[in-house]
A tleap script that builds the chain and sets N, CA, C and O, in Angstrom:
source leaprc.protein.ff14SB
mol = sequence {
  NMET MET THR THR ASP THR LEU LEU GLY PRO
  LEU LYS ASN ALA GLU ARG HIE GLU ILE GLY
  GLY VAL GLN VAL ASP VAL VAL ARG THR GLY
  ASN SER ARG VAL LYS ARG LEU VAL TYR PRO
  VAL GLY PHE ARG TRP SER LYS ASP VAL LYS
  PRO VAL ILE GLY THR GLU LEU CYS GLU HIE
  ALA HIE VAL GLY PHE LEU ALA ALA GLY ARG
  LEU ALA ILE GLN TYR ARG ASP GLY GLU ILE
  GLU GLU TYR ILE ALA PRO GLN VAL VAL ALA
  ILE ALA PRO GLY HIE ASP GLY TRP VAL VAL
  GLY GLU GLU PRO ALA ILE LEU ILE GLN PHE
  ASP PHE GLU GLY GLU THR VAL GLU ARG MET
  GLY LEU LYS ARG CGLY
}
set mol.1.N position { -218.563 -33.870 -67.696 }
set mol.1.CA position { -219.536 -35.002 -68.729 }
set mol.1.C position { -218.849 -35.194 -69.976 }
set mol.1.O position { -218.317 -34.471 -70.818 }
set mol.2.N position { -219.090 -36.689 -69.760 }
set mol.2.CA position { -218.650 -36.995 -71.329 }
set mol.2.C position { -220.089 -37.800 -72.291 }
set mol.2.O position { -220.851 -38.667 -71.862 }
set mol.3.N position { -220.089 -37.191 -73.586 }
set mol.3.CA position { -220.921 -36.887 -74.715 }
set mol.3.C position { -220.106 -37.863 -75.774 }
set mol.3.O position { -218.893 -38.064 -75.716 }
set mol.4.N position { -220.871 -38.345 -76.608 }
set mol.4.CA position { -220.525 -39.335 -77.285 }
set mol.4.C position { -220.787 -38.567 -79.367 }
set mol.4.O position { -220.604 -38.807 -80.560 }
set mol.5.N position { -221.307 -37.613 -78.389 }
set mol.5.CA position { -221.509 -36.521 -79.904 }
set mol.5.C position { -220.152 -35.527 -80.326 }
set mol.5.O position { -219.797 -34.518 -79.718 }
set mol.6.N position { -219.435 -36.195 -81.693 }
set mol.6.CA position { -217.956 -35.648 -81.595 }
set mol.6.C position { -217.958 -34.230 -81.917 }
set mol.6.O position { -216.931 -33.555 -81.984 }
set mol.7.N position { -219.639 -33.605 -82.200 }
set mol.7.CA position { -219.532 -32.207 -82.445 }
set mol.7.C position { -219.294 -31.504 -80.783 }
set mol.7.O position { -219.213 -30.284 -80.925 }
set mol.8.N position { -219.196 -31.792 -79.688 }
set mol.8.CA position { -219.252 -31.598 -78.546 }
set mol.8.C position { -218.144 -32.122 -77.672 }
set mol.8.O position { -217.814 -31.780 -76.536 }
set mol.9.N position { -217.628 -33.078 -78.517 }
set mol.9.CA position { -216.423 -33.745 -77.595 }
set mol.9.C position { -215.312 -32.617 -77.335 }
set mol.9.O position { -215.404 -31.438 -77.675 }
set mol.10.N position { -214.723 -32.951 -76.964 }
set mol.10.CA position { -213.369 -32.449 -76.208 }
set mol.10.C position { -212.469 -31.972 -77.438 }
set mol.10.O position { -212.102 -32.886 -78.177 }
set mol.11.N position { -212.059 -30.688 -77.768 }
set mol.11.CA position { -211.037 -30.201 -78.447 }
set mol.11.C position { -209.601 -30.212 -78.405 }
set mol.11.O position { -209.015 -29.347 -77.754 }
set mol.12.N position { -208.867 -31.255 -79.138 }
set mol.12.CA position { -207.112 -31.189 -78.754 }
set mol.12.C position { -206.743 -29.466 -78.808 }
set mol.12.O position { -207.072 -28.768 -79.767 }
set mol.13.N position { -205.976 -28.919 -77.552 }
set mol.13.CA position { -205.442 -27.665 -77.464 }
set mol.13.C position { -206.558 -26.853 -78.033 }
set mol.13.O position { -206.403 -26.283 -79.113 }
set mol.14.N position { -207.667 -26.772 -77.366 }
set mol.14.CA position { -208.039 -25.971 -77.190 }
set mol.14.C position { -208.137 -24.916 -76.292 }
set mol.14.O position { -207.701 -25.231 -75.184 }
set mol.15.N position { -208.629 -23.561 -76.383 }
set mol.15.CA position { -208.618 -22.439 -74.988 }
set mol.15.C position { -210.390 -22.687 -75.115 }
set mol.15.O position { -211.178 -22.713 -76.061 }
set mol.16.N position { -210.507 -22.844 -73.642 }
set mol.16.CA position { -212.438 -22.989 -74.084 }
set mol.16.C position { -212.608 -21.444 -73.053 }
set mol.16.O position { -211.889 -21.193 -72.087 }
set mol.17.N position { -213.785 -20.523 -73.589 }
set mol.17.CA position { -214.240 -19.602 -72.482 }
set mol.17.C position { -215.669 -19.957 -73.225 }
set mol.17.O position { -216.012 -20.808 -74.046 }
set mol.18.N position { -216.341 -18.867 -72.522 }
set mol.18.CA position { -217.761 -18.287 -72.837 }
set mol.18.C position { -218.245 -17.240 -72.430 }
set mol.18.O position { -217.946 -16.722 -71.354 }
set mol.19.N position { -219.052 -16.798 -73.238 }
set mol.19.CA position { -219.065 -15.386 -73.109 }
set mol.19.C position { -220.838 -15.414 -73.029 }
set mol.19.O position { -221.293 -16.505 -73.374 }
set mol.20.N position { -221.639 -14.614 -72.720 }
set mol.20.CA position { -222.962 -14.968 -72.794 }
set mol.20.C position { -223.805 -16.047 -72.992 }
set mol.20.O position { -224.841 -15.909 -73.642 }
set mol.21.N position { -223.473 -17.136 -72.492 }
set mol.21.CA position { -224.252 -18.093 -72.901 }
set mol.21.C position { -223.103 -19.374 -73.549 }
set mol.21.O position { -222.979 -20.499 -73.066 }
set mol.22.N position { -222.429 -18.882 -74.625 }
set mol.22.CA position { -221.994 -19.251 -75.798 }
set mol.22.C position { -220.885 -19.655 -75.724 }
set mol.22.O position { -219.970 -18.895 -75.409 }
set mol.23.N position { -220.639 -21.247 -76.058 }
set mol.23.CA position { -218.891 -21.792 -75.467 }
set mol.23.C position { -218.279 -21.544 -76.824 }
set mol.23.O position { -218.600 -21.752 -77.994 }
set mol.24.N position { -217.311 -21.038 -76.206 }
set mol.24.CA position { -215.894 -21.079 -77.025 }
set mol.24.C position { -214.972 -21.863 -77.289 }
set mol.24.O position { -214.207 -21.844 -76.325 }
set mol.25.N position { -214.659 -22.458 -77.957 }
set mol.25.CA position { -213.077 -23.253 -78.368 }
set mol.25.C position { -212.620 -23.028 -79.200 }
set mol.25.O position { -213.120 -23.142 -80.319 }
set mol.26.N position { -211.156 -22.500 -78.871 }
set mol.26.CA position { -210.486 -21.678 -80.130 }
set mol.26.C position { -208.621 -22.453 -79.604 }
set mol.26.O position { -207.895 -22.522 -78.612 }
set mol.27.N position { -208.640 -22.974 -81.401 }
set mol.27.CA position { -207.012 -23.356 -81.382 }
set mol.27.C position { -206.766 -22.333 -82.473 }
set mol.27.O position { -207.587 -21.867 -83.263 }
set mol.28.N position { -205.459 -22.075 -82.358 }
set mol.28.CA position { -204.524 -21.264 -83.263 }
set mol.28.C position { -204.063 -21.835 -83.810 }
set mol.28.O position { -203.538 -22.820 -83.290 }
set mol.29.N position { -203.974 -21.678 -84.821 }
set mol.29.CA position { -203.451 -22.432 -86.485 }
set mol.29.C position { -203.045 -21.804 -87.386 }
set mol.29.O position { -203.702 -21.474 -88.373 }
set mol.30.N position { -201.462 -21.455 -87.080 }
set mol.30.CA position { -200.771 -20.551 -88.219 }
set mol.30.C position { -201.003 -18.778 -87.757 }
set mol.30.O position { -200.631 -18.154 -86.764 }
set mol.31.N position { -201.686 -18.418 -88.825 }
set mol.31.CA position { -202.193 -16.889 -88.699 }
set mol.31.C position { -203.637 -16.818 -88.350 }
set mol.31.O position { -204.317 -15.802 -88.491 }
set mol.32.N position { -203.996 -17.767 -87.962 }
set mol.32.CA position { -205.708 -17.707 -87.769 }
set mol.32.C position { -206.034 -18.695 -86.862 }
set mol.32.O position { -205.327 -19.606 -86.432 }
set mol.33.N position { -207.005 -18.459 -86.657 }
set mol.33.CA position { -207.959 -19.261 -85.711 }
set mol.33.C position { -209.110 -20.011 -86.211 }
set mol.33.O position { -210.010 -19.532 -86.900 }
set mol.34.N position { -209.001 -21.412 -85.752 }
set mol.34.CA position { -210.637 -22.289 -85.878 }
set mol.34.C position { -211.216 -22.345 -84.490 }
set mol.34.O position { -210.643 -22.783 -83.493 }
set mol.35.N position { -212.997 -21.610 -84.590 }
set mol.35.CA position { -213.215 -21.659 -83.278 }
set mol.35.C position { -214.386 -22.655 -83.861 }
set mol.35.O position { -214.860 -22.870 -84.977 }
set mol.36.N position { -214.618 -23.169 -82.482 }
set mol.36.CA position { -216.056 -23.908 -82.140 }
set mol.36.C position { -216.775 -23.122 -81.478 }
set mol.36.O position { -216.078 -22.568 -80.628 }
set mol.37.N position { -218.523 -22.580 -81.420 }
set mol.37.CA position { -219.190 -21.738 -80.866 }
set mol.37.C position { -220.069 -22.792 -80.498 }
set mol.37.O position { -220.277 -23.802 -81.172 }
set mol.38.N position { -220.546 -22.532 -79.468 }
set mol.38.CA position { -222.118 -23.678 -79.666 }
set mol.38.C position { -223.004 -22.558 -78.818 }
set mol.38.O position { -222.900 -22.048 -77.703 }
set mol.39.N position { -223.683 -22.474 -79.631 }
set mol.39.CA position { -225.242 -21.353 -79.005 }
set mol.39.C position { -225.937 -22.190 -78.644 }
set mol.39.O position { -226.161 -23.210 -79.295 }
set mol.40.N position { -226.578 -21.841 -77.161 }
set mol.40.CA position { -227.479 -22.490 -76.695 }
set mol.40.C position { -229.226 -22.209 -77.269 }
set mol.40.O position { -229.548 -21.244 -77.962 }
set mol.41.N position { -229.969 -23.047 -76.899 }
set mol.41.CA position { -231.429 -23.049 -77.304 }
set mol.41.C position { -231.615 -21.342 -76.875 }
set mol.41.O position { -230.736 -20.824 -76.187 }
set mol.42.N position { -232.492 -20.746 -77.210 }
set mol.42.CA position { -233.023 -19.495 -76.856 }
set mol.42.C position { -232.137 -18.301 -76.963 }
set mol.42.O position { -232.595 -17.216 -76.604 }
set mol.43.N position { -230.456 -18.411 -77.591 }
set mol.43.CA position { -229.877 -17.360 -77.163 }
set mol.43.C position { -230.404 -16.644 -78.462 }
set mol.43.O position { -231.084 -17.117 -79.372 }
set mol.44.N position { -229.842 -15.220 -78.278 }
set mol.44.CA position { -230.169 -14.283 -79.044 }
set mol.44.C position { -228.741 -12.939 -78.532 }
set mol.44.O position { -228.693 -12.570 -77.358 }
set mol.45.N position { -227.836 -12.442 -79.465 }
set mol.45.CA position { -226.922 -11.851 -79.678 }
set mol.45.C position { -227.375 -10.418 -78.255 }
set mol.45.O position { -226.821 -9.996 -77.240 }
set mol.46.N position { -228.434 -10.178 -78.870 }
set mol.46.CA position { -229.205 -8.306 -78.359 }
set mol.46.C position { -229.344 -8.995 -77.016 }
set mol.46.O position { -228.909 -8.221 -76.164 }
set mol.47.N position { -229.714 -9.982 -76.538 }
set mol.47.CA position { -229.807 -10.132 -75.482 }
set mol.47.C position { -228.939 -10.411 -74.618 }
set mol.47.O position { -228.987 -9.730 -73.594 }
set mol.48.N position { -228.097 -11.248 -74.691 }
set mol.48.CA position { -227.271 -12.589 -74.028 }
set mol.48.C position { -225.785 -11.634 -74.230 }
set mol.48.O position { -224.981 -11.608 -73.298 }
set mol.49.N position { -225.533 -10.934 -75.405 }
set mol.49.CA position { -224.044 -10.396 -75.644 }
set mol.49.C position { -223.767 -9.002 -75.353 }
set mol.49.O position { -222.873 -8.437 -74.722 }
set mol.50.N position { -224.847 -8.587 -76.028 }
set mol.50.CA position { -225.278 -7.238 -76.213 }
set mol.50.C position { -224.632 -6.272 -74.352 }
set mol.50.O position { -224.105 -5.173 -74.176 }
set mol.51.N position { -224.973 -7.199 -73.523 }
set mol.51.CA position { -225.293 -6.523 -72.357 }
set mol.51.C position { -223.541 -6.585 -71.786 }
set mol.51.O position { -223.123 -5.906 -70.849 }
set mol.52.N position { -222.835 -7.403 -72.469 }
set mol.52.CA position { -221.475 -7.915 -71.754 }
set mol.52.C position { -220.713 -7.212 -72.833 }
set mol.52.O position { -219.779 -6.686 -72.226 }
set mol.53.N position { -220.582 -6.862 -74.333 }
set mol.53.CA position { -219.858 -5.876 -75.423 }
set mol.53.C position { -220.311 -4.777 -75.430 }
set mol.53.O position { -219.648 -3.949 -76.055 }
set mol.54.N position { -221.296 -4.411 -74.917 }
set mol.54.CA position { -221.730 -2.945 -75.110 }
set mol.54.C position { -222.514 -1.917 -76.156 }
set mol.54.O position { -223.259 -0.938 -76.112 }
set mol.55.N position { -221.772 -2.894 -77.253 }
set mol.55.CA position { -221.874 -2.209 -78.536 }
set mol.55.C position { -223.679 -2.953 -79.272 }
set mol.55.O position { -224.229 -4.005 -78.947 }
set mol.56.N position { -224.134 -1.928 -80.264 }
set mol.56.CA position { -225.374 -1.834 -80.353 }
set mol.56.C position { -225.715 -3.574 -81.316 }
set mol.56.O position { -226.726 -4.247 -81.515 }
set mol.57.N position { -224.728 -3.663 -81.564 }
set mol.57.CA position { -224.346 -4.766 -82.656 }
set mol.57.C position { -223.412 -5.653 -82.849 }
set mol.57.O position { -222.315 -5.151 -82.603 }
set mol.58.N position { -223.333 -6.884 -83.218 }
set mol.58.CA position { -221.823 -7.528 -83.087 }
set mol.58.C position { -221.456 -7.317 -84.799 }
set mol.58.O position { -221.859 -7.581 -85.931 }
set mol.59.N position { -220.318 -6.598 -83.989 }
set mol.59.CA position { -219.410 -6.038 -85.019 }
set mol.59.C position { -218.365 -6.900 -85.114 }
set mol.59.O position { -217.250 -6.399 -85.258 }
set mol.60.N position { -218.462 -8.003 -85.071 }
set mol.60.CA position { -217.668 -9.394 -86.076 }
set mol.60.C position { -217.799 -10.080 -86.727 }
set mol.60.O position { -218.784 -10.747 -86.410 }
set mol.61.N position { -217.083 -10.615 -88.140 }
set mol.61.CA position { -217.461 -11.741 -89.114 }
set mol.61.C position { -217.496 -12.764 -88.700 }
set mol.61.O position { -216.756 -13.291 -87.870 }
set mol.62.N position { -218.574 -13.255 -89.367 }
set mol.62.CA position { -218.147 -14.976 -89.189 }
set mol.62.C position { -218.201 -15.687 -90.120 }
set mol.62.O position { -219.140 -15.638 -90.914 }
set mol.63.N position { -217.371 -16.369 -90.213 }
set mol.63.CA position { -216.730 -16.891 -91.653 }
set mol.63.C position { -216.920 -18.867 -90.968 }
set mol.63.O position { -216.377 -19.252 -89.932 }
set mol.64.N position { -217.757 -19.733 -91.843 }
set mol.64.CA position { -217.328 -20.994 -91.229 }
set mol.64.C position { -218.770 -21.849 -91.619 }
set mol.64.O position { -219.714 -21.453 -92.302 }
set mol.65.N position { -218.587 -23.158 -90.935 }
set mol.65.CA position { -219.770 -24.236 -90.892 }
set mol.65.C position { -220.178 -24.486 -90.232 }
set mol.65.O position { -219.620 -24.962 -89.242 }
set mol.66.N position { -221.875 -24.268 -90.401 }
set mol.66.CA position { -222.717 -24.277 -89.435 }
set mol.66.C position { -222.828 -25.607 -89.533 }
set mol.66.O position { -222.743 -26.063 -90.673 }
set mol.67.N position { -223.013 -26.438 -88.546 }
set mol.67.CA position { -222.899 -27.923 -88.386 }
set mol.67.C position { -223.990 -28.755 -88.075 }
set mol.67.O position { -224.381 -29.762 -88.666 }
set mol.68.N position { -224.526 -28.081 -86.849 }
set mol.68.CA position { -225.582 -28.424 -86.498 }
set mol.68.C position { -226.772 -27.233 -85.877 }
set mol.68.O position { -226.427 -26.296 -85.157 }
set mol.69.N position { -228.148 -27.470 -86.291 }
set mol.69.CA position { -228.740 -26.120 -85.715 }
set mol.69.C position { -229.407 -25.241 -86.972 }
set mol.69.O position { -229.459 -25.539 -88.165 }
set mol.70.N position { -229.840 -24.193 -86.364 }
set mol.70.CA position { -230.268 -22.994 -87.569 }
set mol.70.C position { -229.965 -21.664 -86.106 }
set mol.70.O position { -229.963 -21.683 -84.875 }
set mol.71.N position { -229.736 -20.605 -87.257 }
set mol.71.CA position { -229.450 -19.601 -86.880 }
set mol.71.C position { -229.809 -18.262 -87.701 }
set mol.71.O position { -229.000 -18.104 -88.615 }
set mol.72.N position { -230.810 -17.230 -87.636 }
set mol.72.CA position { -231.221 -16.382 -88.358 }
set mol.72.C position { -230.144 -15.186 -87.380 }
set mol.72.O position { -229.672 -15.121 -86.245 }
set mol.73.N position { -230.149 -14.363 -88.656 }
set mol.73.CA position { -229.430 -12.900 -88.701 }
set mol.73.C position { -229.756 -11.921 -89.053 }
set mol.73.O position { -230.204 -12.029 -90.195 }
set mol.74.N position { -229.805 -10.533 -88.543 }
set mol.74.CA position { -230.485 -9.727 -89.281 }
set mol.74.C position { -229.788 -8.028 -89.151 }
set mol.74.O position { -229.556 -7.404 -88.116 }
set mol.75.N position { -229.603 -7.654 -90.384 }
set mol.75.CA position { -228.520 -6.854 -90.543 }
set mol.75.C position { -229.245 -5.321 -89.561 }
set mol.75.O position { -230.356 -5.092 -89.084 }
set mol.76.N position { -228.160 -4.676 -89.604 }
set mol.76.CA position { -228.797 -2.992 -88.889 }
set mol.76.C position { -229.757 -2.743 -90.566 }
set mol.76.O position { -230.486 -1.818 -90.208 }
set mol.77.N position { -229.957 -2.882 -91.340 }
set mol.77.CA position { -230.722 -2.241 -92.578 }
set mol.77.C position { -231.877 -2.890 -92.619 }
set mol.77.O position { -232.647 -2.560 -93.521 }
set mol.78.N position { -232.443 -4.332 -91.350 }
set mol.78.CA position { -233.236 -4.814 -91.659 }
set mol.78.C position { -233.478 -6.057 -92.426 }
set mol.78.O position { -234.577 -6.566 -92.647 }
set mol.79.N position { -232.683 -6.347 -92.686 }
set mol.79.CA position { -232.294 -7.689 -93.634 }
set mol.79.C position { -232.140 -8.670 -92.648 }
set mol.79.O position { -231.787 -8.528 -91.477 }
set mol.80.N position { -232.496 -9.841 -93.358 }
set mol.80.CA position { -232.814 -11.228 -92.343 }
set mol.80.C position { -232.273 -12.178 -93.131 }
set mol.80.O position { -232.726 -12.377 -94.258 }
set mol.81.N position { -231.321 -12.825 -92.672 }
set mol.81.CA position { -230.608 -14.112 -93.256 }
set mol.81.C position { -230.915 -15.299 -92.618 }
set mol.81.O position { -230.591 -15.022 -91.463 }
set mol.82.N position { -231.186 -16.052 -92.604 }
set mol.82.CA position { -231.401 -17.813 -91.930 }
set mol.82.C position { -230.339 -18.700 -92.516 }
set mol.82.O position { -229.771 -18.542 -93.597 }
set mol.83.N position { -230.136 -19.781 -91.521 }
set mol.83.CA position { -228.928 -20.830 -92.095 }
set mol.83.C position { -228.976 -21.645 -91.423 }
set mol.83.O position { -228.624 -21.488 -90.253 }
set mol.84.N position { -229.598 -23.289 -92.059 }
set mol.84.CA position { -229.967 -24.163 -91.347 }
set mol.84.C position { -229.115 -25.858 -91.597 }
set mol.84.O position { -229.339 -26.620 -92.538 }
set mol.85.N position { -228.407 -26.025 -90.769 }
set mol.85.CA position { -226.914 -27.245 -90.892 }
set mol.85.C position { -227.525 -27.974 -91.755 }
set mol.85.O position { -228.701 -28.318 -91.630 }
set mol.86.N position { -226.892 -28.235 -92.574 }
set mol.86.CA position { -225.315 -28.046 -92.829 }
set mol.86.C position { -225.149 -27.188 -94.124 }
set mol.86.O position { -225.279 -27.469 -95.316 }
set mol.87.N position { -224.908 -26.363 -93.650 }
set mol.87.CA position { -224.540 -25.274 -94.368 }
set mol.87.C position { -223.159 -24.230 -94.038 }
set mol.87.O position { -222.931 -23.872 -92.883 }
set mol.88.N position { -222.255 -23.787 -95.239 }
set mol.88.CA position { -221.299 -23.053 -95.181 }
set mol.88.C position { -222.498 -21.344 -94.293 }
set mol.88.O position { -223.708 -21.149 -94.180 }
set mol.89.N position { -221.187 -20.506 -93.879 }
set mol.89.CA position { -221.920 -18.985 -93.358 }
set mol.89.C position { -220.914 -18.035 -93.712 }
set mol.89.O position { -219.733 -18.335 -93.542 }
set mol.90.N position { -221.267 -16.822 -94.227 }
set mol.90.CA position { -220.390 -15.319 -94.372 }
set mol.90.C position { -220.966 -14.654 -93.957 }
set mol.90.O position { -221.694 -14.009 -94.712 }
set mol.91.N position { -221.008 -14.403 -92.603 }
set mol.91.CA position { -221.742 -13.255 -92.022 }
set mol.91.C position { -221.236 -11.904 -91.548 }
set mol.91.O position { -220.777 -11.974 -90.407 }
set mol.92.N position { -221.186 -10.695 -92.093 }
set mol.92.CA position { -221.036 -9.555 -92.510 }
set mol.92.C position { -220.818 -8.713 -90.931 }
set mol.92.O position { -221.629 -9.131 -90.104 }
set mol.93.N position { -219.902 -7.648 -90.403 }
set mol.93.CA position { -220.297 -7.522 -89.173 }
set mol.93.C position { -221.607 -6.463 -89.565 }
set mol.93.O position { -222.146 -6.155 -90.628 }
set mol.94.N position { -221.839 -6.044 -87.997 }
set mol.94.CA position { -223.241 -5.192 -87.949 }
set mol.94.C position { -224.757 -6.212 -87.754 }
set mol.94.O position { -225.787 -6.039 -88.405 }
set mol.95.N position { -224.613 -6.933 -87.032 }
set mol.95.CA position { -225.752 -8.235 -87.146 }
set mol.95.C position { -226.448 -8.342 -85.551 }
set mol.95.O position { -225.929 -7.987 -84.493 }
set mol.96.N position { -227.427 -8.787 -85.713 }
set mol.96.CA position { -228.565 -9.242 -84.607 }
set mol.96.C position { -228.460 -10.993 -84.833 }
set mol.96.O position { -228.761 -11.404 -85.954 }
set mol.97.N position { -228.103 -11.853 -83.939 }
set mol.97.CA position { -228.283 -13.326 -84.614 }
set mol.97.C position { -228.786 -14.031 -83.052 }
set mol.97.O position { -228.490 -13.709 -81.901 }
set mol.98.N position { -229.714 -15.177 -83.622 }
set mol.98.CA position { -230.768 -15.746 -82.726 }
set mol.98.C position { -230.324 -16.870 -83.242 }
set mol.98.O position { -229.750 -16.805 -84.329 }
set mol.99.N position { -230.568 -18.771 -82.266 }
set mol.99.CA position { -230.647 -19.617 -82.568 }
set mol.99.C position { -232.103 -19.741 -82.995 }
set mol.99.O position { -233.032 -19.150 -82.444 }
set mol.100.N position { -232.205 -20.520 -83.969 }
set mol.100.CA position { -234.124 -20.546 -84.068 }
set mol.100.C position { -234.210 -22.757 -84.197 }
set mol.100.O position { -233.694 -23.749 -84.710 }
set mol.101.N position { -235.346 -22.232 -83.217 }
set mol.101.CA position { -235.865 -23.821 -82.845 }
set mol.101.C position { -234.971 -24.224 -81.749 }
set mol.101.O position { -233.986 -23.630 -81.312 }
set mol.102.N position { -235.637 -25.654 -81.281 }
set mol.102.CA position { -235.070 -26.459 -79.956 }
set mol.102.C position { -233.733 -27.070 -80.081 }
set mol.102.O position { -233.752 -28.088 -79.389 }
set mol.103.N position { -232.634 -26.929 -80.617 }
set mol.103.CA position { -231.879 -27.470 -81.023 }
set mol.103.C position { -230.770 -26.476 -80.825 }
set mol.103.O position { -231.009 -25.349 -81.258 }
set mol.104.N position { -229.118 -26.754 -80.017 }
set mol.104.CA position { -228.595 -25.852 -79.771 }
set mol.104.C position { -227.914 -25.407 -81.507 }
set mol.104.O position { -227.796 -26.378 -82.254 }
set mol.105.N position { -227.587 -24.310 -81.969 }
set mol.105.CA position { -226.391 -24.470 -82.948 }
set mol.105.C position { -225.255 -24.249 -82.841 }
set mol.105.O position { -224.921 -23.170 -82.350 }
set mol.106.N position { -224.106 -25.348 -83.332 }
set mol.106.CA position { -223.004 -25.032 -83.298 }
set mol.106.C position { -222.398 -25.403 -85.055 }
set mol.106.O position { -222.525 -26.310 -85.877 }
set mol.107.N position { -221.457 -23.599 -84.912 }
set mol.107.CA position { -220.979 -23.336 -85.836 }
set mol.107.C position { -218.909 -23.483 -85.716 }
set mol.107.O position { -218.164 -23.237 -84.767 }
set mol.108.N position { -218.640 -23.916 -86.956 }
set mol.108.CA position { -216.992 -24.209 -86.912 }
set mol.108.C position { -216.348 -22.948 -87.765 }
set mol.108.O position { -216.278 -22.970 -88.994 }
set mol.109.N position { -215.884 -21.840 -86.950 }
set mol.109.CA position { -215.863 -20.903 -87.412 }
set mol.109.C position { -214.108 -20.561 -87.768 }
set mol.109.O position { -213.324 -20.963 -86.908 }
set mol.110.N position { -213.476 -19.800 -89.069 }
set mol.110.CA position { -212.655 -19.493 -88.946 }
set mol.110.C position { -212.539 -18.129 -88.698 }
set mol.110.O position { -213.580 -17.532 -88.426 }
set mol.111.N position { -211.372 -17.437 -88.738 }
set mol.111.CA position { -211.082 -16.356 -88.312 }
set mol.111.C position { -209.773 -15.786 -88.562 }
set mol.111.O position { -208.814 -16.498 -88.861 }
set mol.112.N position { -209.697 -14.487 -88.447 }
set mol.112.CA position { -208.129 -13.901 -88.754 }
set mol.112.C position { -208.099 -12.790 -87.510 }
set mol.112.O position { -207.186 -11.972 -87.633 }
set mol.113.N position { -208.714 -12.668 -86.654 }
set mol.113.CA position { -208.914 -11.928 -85.515 }
set mol.113.C position { -209.262 -10.333 -85.824 }
set mol.113.O position { -210.287 -10.010 -86.423 }
set mol.114.N position { -208.337 -9.428 -85.369 }
set mol.114.CA position { -208.735 -8.095 -86.042 }
set mol.114.C position { -208.556 -8.015 -87.971 }
set mol.114.O position { -208.686 -6.889 -88.450 }
set mol.115.N position { -208.360 -8.824 -88.651 }
set mol.115.CA position { -207.980 -8.879 -89.853 }
set mol.115.C position { -209.385 -9.658 -90.579 }
set mol.115.O position { -209.262 -10.105 -91.719 }
set mol.116.N position { -210.520 -9.768 -89.953 }
set mol.116.CA position { -211.145 -11.538 -90.617 }
set mol.116.C position { -212.126 -10.453 -91.542 }
set mol.116.O position { -212.892 -10.954 -92.365 }
set mol.117.N position { -212.081 -9.042 -91.389 }
set mol.117.CA position { -213.471 -8.402 -92.567 }
set mol.117.C position { -213.108 -8.268 -93.632 }
set mol.117.O position { -213.897 -8.510 -94.545 }
set mol.118.N position { -211.537 -7.754 -93.973 }
set mol.118.CA position { -210.595 -7.492 -94.610 }
set mol.118.C position { -209.883 -8.905 -95.624 }
set mol.118.O position { -209.779 -8.875 -96.850 }
set mol.119.N position { -209.534 -9.872 -94.873 }
set mol.119.CA position { -209.046 -10.990 -95.577 }
set mol.119.C position { -210.586 -11.757 -96.529 }
set mol.119.O position { -210.736 -12.214 -97.662 }
set mol.120.N position { -211.460 -11.568 -95.370 }
set mol.120.CA position { -212.361 -12.402 -96.029 }
set mol.120.C position { -213.513 -11.639 -97.030 }
set mol.120.O position { -214.352 -12.210 -97.726 }
set mol.121.N position { -213.297 -10.194 -96.888 }
set mol.121.CA position { -214.162 -9.440 -97.817 }
set mol.121.C position { -215.785 -9.566 -97.887 }
set mol.121.O position { -216.653 -9.878 -98.701 }
set mol.122.N position { -215.647 -9.070 -96.342 }
set mol.122.CA position { -217.316 -9.398 -95.747 }
set mol.122.C position { -217.491 -7.842 -95.002 }
set mol.122.O position { -217.522 -7.611 -93.794 }
set mol.123.N position { -217.589 -6.890 -96.108 }
set mol.123.CA position { -217.913 -5.544 -95.453 }
set mol.123.C position { -219.339 -5.391 -95.762 }
set mol.123.O position { -219.645 -5.718 -96.909 }
set mol.124.N position { -220.067 -5.064 -95.174 }
set mol.124.CA position { -221.120 -4.239 -95.551 }
set mol.124.C position { -221.574 -3.061 -95.406 }
set mol.124.O position { -220.836 -2.257 -94.836 }
set mol.125.N position { -222.689 -2.687 -95.796 }
set mol.125.CA position { -222.821 -0.917 -96.053 }
set mol.125.C position { -223.988 -0.393 -95.225 }
set mol.125.O position { -224.271 0.805 -95.244 }
savepdb mol mol.pdb
quit
C-alpha cells in the first residue's frame, strides 16, 4: 500500500519486523542502529509486548525523536512522563509505555544494542 506520508514510507535498506503490533524498521549504521517504531493507537507495552517478552517492564532504553503522536511512560517507581511530538525522548529501562490519543506514535530511535544504557547514560534507580 502506497502512502504519501514520508514518515511511514519505505526505508531504504531497512529490515522490518513486528512485535506486539509495533512496526519496527531497522537500519544498521556503523556501530549503531537507527529504528523507526510505529506504535498503533491503543498500544500499551504491558498489554501488547509483555506477553511476548515475558519481563514485568520494558528493560530497553529508548533515545530518539518522537516525530508524530503522544507517548506516556510509567517507571517502576510510579513516575509518569509524557512526550508529545515533536520532541526528543530519553527513556530509561524499567518502564511501561502507551500511546495517548487517537494518532499512532512514530519514534525515530538510535541505539547501540546491548550497550545503549551505558553509552547513553540512561540508568535509573
